[in-house]
Amino acid sequence: MSEPYRRLETQLVHAGEPLPRIAGAIEMPIFQSATFEYAGEQRYDDVRYLRSNNTPSQLALHGKLAVLEGAEAALVCASGMAAISTTLLALLRSGDHLLAQRSLYGGTHELLTQEFPALGIAVSAIDATRPAGWQAQLTASTRAIYVEALTNPLLEVADLPAVVAFARAHGLIAIIDNTFASPVNYRPIPAGFDLSVHSATKYLNGHSDIVAGAVSGSAALIERIRHQANVLGGALDAHAAFLLKRGLKTLALRVRYQNDSALTLARFLAAHPRVRAVHYPGLPSHPQHERARALFAGCGGVLSFELHGGVAAADAFSARVRIPAIAPSLGGVHTLLTRPATTSHAGLSRAERLERGISDALLRLSVGIEATEDLLEDFGQALAED
Ligand code: PLP
């Protein structure tokens, strides 16, 4: 009989869930237990213990995420940064070199530029949208190449097929942070990436109520990363695992709605006389619009924009909108608005931000699942002349 869970929406609900159902419960129970009875395990990594990432809730998530990502295996971690740091530390040693996209998420940027040099791991920043410069930065010690599906906050789209081809040609491990796209809009593993990491805090969970992380890839790479995770200790607890698995079930419904809502808001903002610039790959004005159309099923729920009138206008707008909460993070059901210079990118110097095209006045919007019409009306009143 053919596999009944063939399409994404069905996989989100059913893949990885225990069968037969435990005591008939439609939703898998929460196993609130740190340790489990010894059952003859021989290896340290197999002893059933929450930090060893092999408890029932973790295993169910691993099974579900692997199916969603089209990967052999997956691992959940205590946060996106736990997934990213554990993955990179499992693969890189002192003396190794990493090629990494220039405008990475702030926490990842700090890990690579502040922590890795002290560990003897060298990192070179590349313009991931233009493959022409990559070869010159390759060294005999280069082990991996690291990019994000869509960058924060300008939504840059790297030349992802070229990243995969370059990694193949030079024997590098190709790693992508797929947080902003989610497997609904882009599936990196079937596209040739070796590893896909996520801040599962964002779209995968989708409700802004936990932090979590995930990494997917081949069974051999995930086993290496799991061993590293067991030693570093950033394991996802049982209750957060339950919430993540529950959130995942509605991922496709949420993300597709957010794709549409963000595109509608981006068009509205782009046509508004008080708006200076809108950054959203779904708009033809975006420099990688054609690439985004070719690669992604949708461009996600995050966009950024600038108003005429600088920081004062941005702050006045933030004070006048009524639906969005003024808060960092993204990918949840609530619409969130933030000024990256004061939140996600406050760790960079002003000069570093400007070099990356992030002005002080830039606003980033993560569109939730509220009615698009309500958001349009709210934005309209907040932009109206006094
Ligand atoms: N990767 C991206 C693209 C992010 O936006 C974030 C958080 O904002 C992270 C990783 C880190 O995730 P977490 O906050 O779950 O550790």
Short mmCIF file of C-alpha atoms and ligand atoms in Angstrom, two decimals:
data_model
loop_
_atom_site.label_atom_id
_atom_site.label_comp_id
_atom_site.label_asym_id
_atom_site.label_seq_id
_atom_site.Cartn_x
_atom_site.Cartn_y
_atom_site.Cartn_z
CA MET A 1 0.00 0.00 0.00
CA SER A 2 1.35 3.46 -0.80
CA GLU A 3 2.40 5.88 1.96
CA PRO A 4 -0.77 7.77 3.03
CA TYR A 5 1.10 10.90 4.22
CA ARG A 6 2.28 12.15 0.85
CA ARG A 7 1.50 15.84 0.89
CA LEU A 8 2.76 18.53 3.21
CA GLU A 9 -0.55 19.32 4.96
CA THR A 10 -1.09 15.63 5.84
CA GLN A 11 2.55 15.14 6.87
CA LEU A 12 2.35 18.14 9.21
CA VAL A 13 -0.52 16.51 11.09
CA HIS A 14 0.48 12.85 11.01
CA ALA A 15 4.18 12.27 10.24
CA GLY A 16 6.31 11.12 13.16
CA GLU A 17 3.32 10.58 15.47
CA PRO A 18 3.30 7.26 17.36
CA LEU A 19 1.15 4.48 15.91
CA PRO A 20 -0.74 2.76 17.42
CA ARG A 21 -1.86 5.86 19.34
CA ILE A 22 -0.76 5.84 22.98
CA ALA A 23 -3.82 4.79 25.07
CA GLY A 24 -5.89 5.87 22.07
CA ALA A 25 -5.06 9.55 22.66
CA ILE A 26 -5.53 11.51 19.43
CA GLU A 27 -2.77 13.87 20.53
CA MET A 28 0.42 12.29 21.82
CA PRO A 29 0.77 12.74 25.60
CA ILE A 30 3.53 14.87 27.11
CA PHE A 31 6.16 12.60 28.64
CA GLN A 32 7.23 14.87 31.49
CA SER A 33 10.13 12.64 32.49
CA ALA A 34 13.85 13.42 32.40
CA THR A 35 14.95 9.79 32.49
CA PHE A 36 13.57 6.44 31.34
CA GLU A 37 14.06 2.86 32.54
CA TYR A 38 17.24 1.20 31.34
CA ALA A 39 16.46 -1.12 28.42
CA GLY A 40 19.89 -2.55 27.67
CA GLU A 41 21.39 0.47 25.85
CA GLN A 42 25.12 0.10 25.23
CA ARG A 43 26.20 3.57 24.03
CA TYR A 44 26.19 6.85 26.00
CA ASP A 45 24.11 8.51 23.25
CA ASP A 46 21.44 5.79 23.44
CA VAL A 47 20.71 5.98 27.18
CA ARG A 48 17.20 7.44 27.31
CA TYR A 49 17.55 10.81 28.96
CA LEU A 50 16.17 14.20 27.99
CA ARG A 51 19.59 15.74 27.27
CA SER A 52 20.39 12.77 25.00
CA ASN A 53 17.60 13.87 22.65
CA ASN A 54 15.95 10.46 22.53
CA THR A 55 12.77 10.81 24.60
CA PRO A 56 9.36 10.11 23.00
CA SER A 57 8.43 13.77 22.30
CA GLN A 58 11.85 14.52 20.83
CA LEU A 59 11.77 11.40 18.65
CA ALA A 60 8.29 12.23 17.33
CA LEU A 61 9.52 15.71 16.39
CA HIS A 62 12.63 14.28 14.72
CA GLY A 63 10.43 12.00 12.61
CA LYS A 64 8.02 14.78 11.65
CA LEU A 65 10.75 17.34 10.83
CA ALA A 66 12.73 14.86 8.74
CA VAL A 67 9.63 14.18 6.60
CA LEU A 68 8.82 17.90 6.24
CA GLU A 69 12.36 18.75 5.22
CA GLY A 70 12.75 15.74 2.91
CA ALA A 71 15.77 14.68 5.00
CA GLU A 72 16.94 11.33 6.39
CA ALA A 73 17.06 12.64 9.95
CA ALA A 74 16.45 15.67 12.16
CA LEU A 75 17.25 16.91 15.65
CA VAL A 76 15.48 19.45 17.83
CA CYS A 77 17.39 21.79 20.15
CA ALA A 78 16.60 24.22 22.96
CA SER A 79 16.73 27.28 20.66
CA GLY A 80 17.66 28.33 17.16
CA MET A 81 21.05 29.45 18.42
CA ALA A 82 21.54 26.05 20.12
CA ALA A 83 20.86 24.37 16.76
CA ILE A 84 23.22 26.70 14.90
CA SER A 85 26.08 26.65 17.42
CA THR A 86 25.84 22.89 17.97
CA THR A 87 25.76 22.20 14.22
CA LEU A 88 28.78 24.37 13.47
CA LEU A 89 30.77 23.12 16.47
CA ALA A 90 30.09 19.52 15.41
CA LEU A 91 31.54 20.20 11.95
CA LEU A 92 34.37 22.68 12.52
CA ARG A 93 37.59 22.35 14.51
CA SER A 94 40.51 24.67 15.24
CA GLY A 95 42.28 25.41 11.95
CA ASP A 96 39.11 25.05 9.86
CA HIS A 97 37.63 27.81 7.72
CA LEU A 98 33.99 28.70 7.04
CA LEU A 99 32.51 30.78 4.22
CA ALA A 100 29.48 32.64 5.55
CA GLN A 101 26.96 35.04 4.06
CA ARG A 102 27.67 38.65 5.00
CA SER A 103 24.31 39.74 6.52
CA LEU A 104 23.49 36.92 8.91
CA TYR A 105 21.12 36.97 11.89
CA GLY A 106 22.78 38.96 14.72
CA GLY A 107 23.30 36.00 17.08
CA THR A 108 24.89 33.92 14.34
CA HIS A 109 27.03 36.88 13.26
CA GLU A 110 28.27 37.30 16.82
CA LEU A 111 29.01 33.57 17.17
CA LEU A 112 31.06 33.59 13.97
CA THR A 113 32.88 36.88 14.49
CA GLN A 114 33.30 37.03 18.30
CA GLU A 115 33.45 33.40 19.46
CA PHE A 116 34.92 31.39 16.58
CA PRO A 117 38.23 33.30 16.31
CA ALA A 118 38.99 32.36 19.95
CA LEU A 119 38.41 28.69 19.00
CA GLY A 120 40.77 28.98 16.02
CA ILE A 121 37.94 28.75 13.47
CA ALA A 122 38.36 31.29 10.67
CA VAL A 123 35.35 32.82 8.93
CA SER A 124 35.19 34.81 5.67
CA ALA A 125 32.14 36.87 4.79
CA ILE A 126 30.83 36.44 1.25
CA ASP A 127 28.27 38.28 -0.84
CA ALA A 128 26.00 35.26 -1.23
CA THR A 129 23.97 36.91 -3.98
CA ARG A 130 27.02 36.98 -6.33
CA PRO A 131 29.00 33.71 -6.80
CA ALA A 132 31.79 35.46 -8.72
CA GLY A 133 33.71 36.38 -5.53
CA TRP A 134 33.50 33.04 -3.69
CA GLN A 135 36.39 31.16 -5.32
CA ALA A 136 38.92 33.82 -4.25
CA GLN A 137 37.96 33.29 -0.60
CA LEU A 138 38.29 29.50 -0.65
CA THR A 139 41.29 28.10 1.26
CA ALA A 140 42.67 24.59 1.73
CA SER A 141 40.98 24.59 5.16
CA THR A 142 37.50 25.62 4.03
CA ARG A 143 35.03 23.01 5.30
CA ALA A 144 31.58 24.52 4.91
CA ILE A 145 29.48 27.32 3.43
CA TYR A 146 26.67 28.92 5.46
CA VAL A 147 23.78 31.05 4.17
CA GLU A 148 20.23 32.09 5.10
CA ALA A 149 17.20 31.51 2.86
CA LEU A 150 16.10 35.14 3.26
CA THR A 151 18.18 37.63 5.22
CA ASN A 152 16.99 39.80 8.04
CA PRO A 153 15.82 42.58 7.70
CA LEU A 154 16.35 43.33 3.98
CA LEU A 155 15.12 39.93 2.69
CA GLU A 156 18.11 39.36 0.45
CA VAL A 157 17.88 36.09 -1.54
CA ALA A 158 21.25 34.36 -1.95
CA ASP A 159 22.04 32.45 -5.14
CA LEU A 160 21.05 29.20 -3.44
CA PRO A 161 21.53 26.85 -6.46
CA ALA A 162 25.04 28.33 -6.90
CA VAL A 163 25.80 27.72 -3.19
CA VAL A 164 24.87 24.05 -3.62
CA ALA A 165 26.93 23.72 -6.83
CA PHE A 166 29.94 25.48 -5.28
CA ALA A 167 29.79 23.23 -2.20
CA ARG A 168 29.63 20.10 -4.40
CA ALA A 169 32.53 21.26 -6.57
CA HIS A 170 34.80 21.96 -3.57
CA GLY A 171 33.75 19.23 -1.13
CA LEU A 172 32.16 21.67 1.33
CA ILE A 173 29.18 21.05 3.61
CA ALA A 174 26.36 23.36 2.48
CA ILE A 175 24.33 24.71 5.41
CA ILE A 176 21.27 26.95 5.23
CA ASP A 177 19.29 28.70 7.93
CA ASN A 178 15.79 28.13 6.53
CA THR A 179 13.96 29.98 9.32
CA PHE A 180 12.49 32.78 7.18
CA ALA A 181 11.28 30.49 4.37
CA SER A 182 10.10 27.46 6.38
CA PRO A 183 9.63 24.14 4.53
CA VAL A 184 6.35 25.51 3.17
CA ASN A 185 8.17 28.00 0.94
CA TYR A 186 11.52 26.26 0.39
CA ARG A 187 12.89 22.76 0.98
CA PRO A 188 16.70 23.00 1.05
CA ILE A 189 17.57 19.31 1.40
CA PRO A 190 15.90 18.13 -1.84
CA ALA A 191 17.50 21.23 -3.43
CA GLY A 192 20.96 19.87 -2.52
CA PHE A 193 21.88 21.48 0.82
CA ASP A 194 23.49 19.11 3.32
CA LEU A 195 21.95 20.68 6.41
CA SER A 196 18.96 22.92 7.07
CA VAL A 197 18.81 24.72 10.43
CA HIS A 198 15.88 26.60 11.94
CA SER A 199 14.97 28.88 14.72
CA ALA A 200 11.83 26.81 15.40
CA THR A 201 10.84 29.69 17.69
CA LYS A 202 9.57 31.39 14.53
CA TYR A 203 7.34 29.84 11.82
CA LEU A 204 7.70 26.17 12.84
CA ASN A 205 6.14 26.79 16.24
CA GLY A 206 4.35 29.90 15.09
CA HIS A 207 2.82 31.19 18.32
CA SER A 208 5.61 33.22 20.00
CA ASP A 209 5.34 31.08 23.13
CA ILE A 210 8.56 28.99 23.15
CA VAL A 211 12.14 29.10 21.90
CA ALA A 212 13.29 26.03 19.98
CA GLY A 213 15.66 25.03 17.19
CA ALA A 214 16.04 22.25 14.64
CA VAL A 215 18.53 20.85 12.17
CA SER A 216 17.88 18.30 9.39
CA GLY A 217 20.12 16.41 7.00
CA SER A 218 21.70 13.03 6.34
CA ALA A 219 21.56 10.41 9.11
CA ALA A 220 25.37 10.49 9.37
CA LEU A 221 25.62 14.28 9.81
CA ILE A 222 22.68 14.42 12.23
CA GLU A 223 24.25 11.65 14.32
CA ARG A 224 27.45 13.74 14.61
CA ILE A 225 25.44 16.81 15.56
CA ARG A 226 23.34 14.84 18.06
CA HIS A 227 26.47 13.62 19.81
CA GLN A 228 27.72 17.22 19.99
CA ALA A 229 24.29 18.33 21.29
CA ASN A 230 24.32 15.66 24.00
CA VAL A 231 27.66 17.04 25.22
CA LEU A 232 26.84 20.75 24.88
CA GLY A 233 23.45 20.19 26.50
CA GLY A 234 20.98 22.44 24.66
CA ALA A 235 18.08 19.94 24.63
CA LEU A 236 14.40 20.84 24.09
CA ASP A 237 12.26 20.10 27.14
CA ALA A 238 9.10 17.97 26.95
CA HIS A 239 6.57 20.77 27.28
CA ALA A 240 8.25 22.93 24.64
CA ALA A 241 8.42 19.84 22.41
CA PHE A 242 4.66 19.38 22.80
CA LEU A 243 4.00 23.02 21.89
CA LEU A 244 6.34 22.85 18.90
CA LYS A 245 4.66 19.70 17.60
CA ARG A 246 1.23 21.28 18.05
CA GLY A 247 2.35 24.47 16.29
CA LEU A 248 3.78 22.51 13.37
CA LYS A 249 0.38 21.03 12.53
CA THR A 250 -0.90 24.38 11.26
CA LEU A 251 2.37 25.48 9.60
CA ALA A 252 1.11 25.29 6.01
CA LEU A 253 -2.15 27.10 6.78
CA ARG A 254 -0.34 29.86 8.65
CA VAL A 255 2.55 30.40 6.26
CA ARG A 256 0.43 30.46 3.11
CA TYR A 257 -1.89 33.01 4.70
CA GLN A 258 1.11 35.04 5.87
CA ASN A 259 2.65 34.91 2.36
CA ASP A 260 -0.53 36.42 0.90
CA SER A 261 -1.06 38.95 3.67
CA ALA A 262 2.56 40.18 3.55
CA LEU A 263 2.42 40.58 -0.22
CA THR A 264 -0.81 42.61 0.05
CA LEU A 265 0.70 44.84 2.76
CA ALA A 266 3.96 45.22 0.80
CA ARG A 267 1.99 46.40 -2.26
CA PHE A 268 -0.06 48.78 -0.14
CA LEU A 269 3.06 50.28 1.47
CA ALA A 270 4.94 50.52 -1.85
CA ALA A 271 2.08 52.57 -3.32
CA HIS A 272 1.75 54.90 -0.31
CA PRO A 273 3.17 58.43 -0.71
CA ARG A 274 4.59 58.49 2.85
CA VAL A 275 6.65 55.35 2.25
CA ARG A 276 10.21 55.78 0.92
CA ALA A 277 11.14 52.10 0.31
CA VAL A 278 9.74 48.59 0.80
CA HIS A 279 11.91 45.47 0.90
CA TYR A 280 9.98 42.32 0.03
CA PRO A 281 11.08 39.72 -2.55
CA GLY A 282 7.50 39.31 -3.73
CA LEU A 283 7.62 42.85 -5.19
CA PRO A 284 9.10 43.29 -8.70
CA SER A 285 11.20 46.18 -7.29
CA HIS A 286 13.21 43.78 -5.09
CA PRO A 287 16.68 43.09 -6.58
CA GLN A 288 16.23 39.30 -6.31
CA HIS A 289 12.53 39.17 -7.22
CA GLU A 290 13.05 36.81 -10.17
CA ARG A 291 15.27 34.49 -8.14
CA ALA A 292 12.72 34.40 -5.31
CA ARG A 293 9.95 33.56 -7.81
CA ALA A 294 12.03 30.71 -9.21
CA LEU A 295 13.05 29.25 -5.84
CA PHE A 296 10.25 29.88 -3.36
CA ALA A 297 6.59 28.89 -3.20
CA GLY A 298 6.01 32.20 -1.39
CA CYS A 299 8.14 34.95 0.10
CA GLY A 300 7.08 34.61 3.74
CA GLY A 301 5.52 36.97 6.23
CA VAL A 302 8.42 39.34 6.90
CA LEU A 303 9.02 42.63 5.11
CA SER A 304 10.83 45.84 5.95
CA PHE A 305 10.18 49.42 4.96
CA GLU A 306 11.22 53.01 5.48
CA LEU A 307 9.01 56.06 5.74
CA HIS A 308 9.87 59.56 4.59
CA GLY A 309 10.89 61.49 7.70
CA GLY A 310 13.51 59.19 9.23
CA VAL A 311 13.52 57.87 12.79
CA ALA A 312 10.91 60.39 13.99
CA ALA A 313 8.43 59.20 11.35
CA ALA A 314 9.20 55.53 12.13
CA ASP A 315 8.63 56.08 15.85
CA ALA A 316 5.42 58.05 15.23
CA PHE A 317 4.11 55.24 13.00
CA SER A 318 5.00 52.62 15.63
CA ALA A 319 3.12 54.62 18.25
CA ARG A 320 0.03 54.95 16.02
CA VAL A 321 -0.48 51.38 14.76
CA ARG A 322 -2.86 49.46 16.97
CA ILE A 323 -2.71 45.84 15.87
CA PRO A 324 1.05 45.12 15.74
CA ALA A 325 2.90 44.67 19.00
CA ILE A 326 6.22 46.51 19.08
CA ALA A 327 8.48 43.55 19.69
CA PRO A 328 11.38 41.64 18.16
CA SER A 329 11.08 38.08 16.80
CA LEU A 330 8.89 36.95 13.91
CA GLY A 331 6.94 34.11 12.35
CA GLY A 332 4.13 33.91 14.89
CA VAL A 333 0.38 34.45 14.74
CA HIS A 334 0.68 38.01 16.12
CA THR A 335 1.85 40.81 13.84
CA LEU A 336 5.06 42.26 15.27
CA LEU A 337 6.79 45.51 14.37
CA THR A 338 10.35 46.40 15.31
CA ARG A 339 13.08 48.89 14.43
CA PRO A 340 16.13 46.63 13.84
CA ALA A 341 18.65 49.36 14.78
CA THR A 342 17.28 49.17 18.34
CA THR A 343 16.65 45.41 18.55
CA SER A 344 17.93 42.62 16.27
CA HIS A 345 20.84 44.70 14.92
CA ALA A 346 21.65 46.79 18.00
CA GLY A 347 24.75 44.61 18.45
CA LEU A 348 26.29 46.00 15.24
CA SER A 349 27.91 49.43 15.13
CA ARG A 350 26.00 52.11 13.19
CA ALA A 351 28.69 51.97 10.50
CA GLU A 352 28.26 48.18 10.19
CA ARG A 353 24.49 48.58 9.92
CA LEU A 354 24.74 51.27 7.26
CA GLU A 355 27.23 49.18 5.31
CA ARG A 356 24.57 46.43 5.23
CA GLY A 357 21.88 48.87 4.10
CA ILE A 358 20.11 48.94 7.49
CA SER A 359 19.25 52.57 8.22
CA ASP A 360 18.26 53.78 11.69
CA ALA A 361 14.73 54.42 10.41
CA LEU A 362 14.13 50.98 8.88
CA LEU A 363 11.08 49.16 10.29
CA ARG A 364 10.66 45.38 10.10
CA LEU A 365 7.22 43.85 10.07
CA SER A 366 6.39 40.22 10.76
CA VAL A 367 2.86 39.71 9.51
CA GLY A 368 0.72 37.48 11.71
CA ILE A 369 -2.56 35.75 10.90
CA GLU A 370 -4.92 38.63 11.69
CA ALA A 371 -7.36 39.64 8.92
CA THR A 372 -5.40 41.33 6.13
CA GLU A 373 -8.14 43.97 5.79
CA ASP A 374 -7.79 44.91 9.48
CA LEU A 375 -4.04 45.31 9.07
CA LEU A 376 -4.51 47.43 5.91
CA GLU A 377 -6.99 49.68 7.72
CA ASP A 378 -4.70 49.98 10.73
CA PHE A 379 -1.68 50.84 8.59
CA GLY A 380 -3.80 53.31 6.60
CA GLN A 381 -4.87 55.19 9.75
CA ALA A 382 -1.34 55.17 11.15
CA LEU A 383 0.01 56.67 7.91
CA ALA A 384 -2.78 59.22 7.48
CA GLU A 385 -1.78 62.88 7.57
CA ASP A 386 -2.74 64.62 10.83
N1 PLP B 1 18.16 32.38 12.76
C1 PLP B 1 17.36 33.39 12.40
C2 PLP B 1 17.20 33.69 10.94
C3 PLP B 1 16.69 34.15 13.37
O1 PLP B 1 15.89 35.17 13.00
C4 PLP B 1 16.89 33.83 14.75
C5 PLP B 1 16.21 34.59 15.83
O2 PLP B 1 15.67 35.66 15.62
C6 PLP B 1 17.75 32.79 15.07
C7 PLP B 1 18.35 32.07 14.07
C8 PLP B 1 18.00 32.42 16.50
O3 PLP B 1 16.91 31.72 17.00
P1 PLP B 1 16.51 31.59 18.55
O4 PLP B 1 16.11 32.96 19.00
O5 PLP B 1 15.42 30.59 18.54
O6 PLP B 1 17.74 31.11 19.28
#
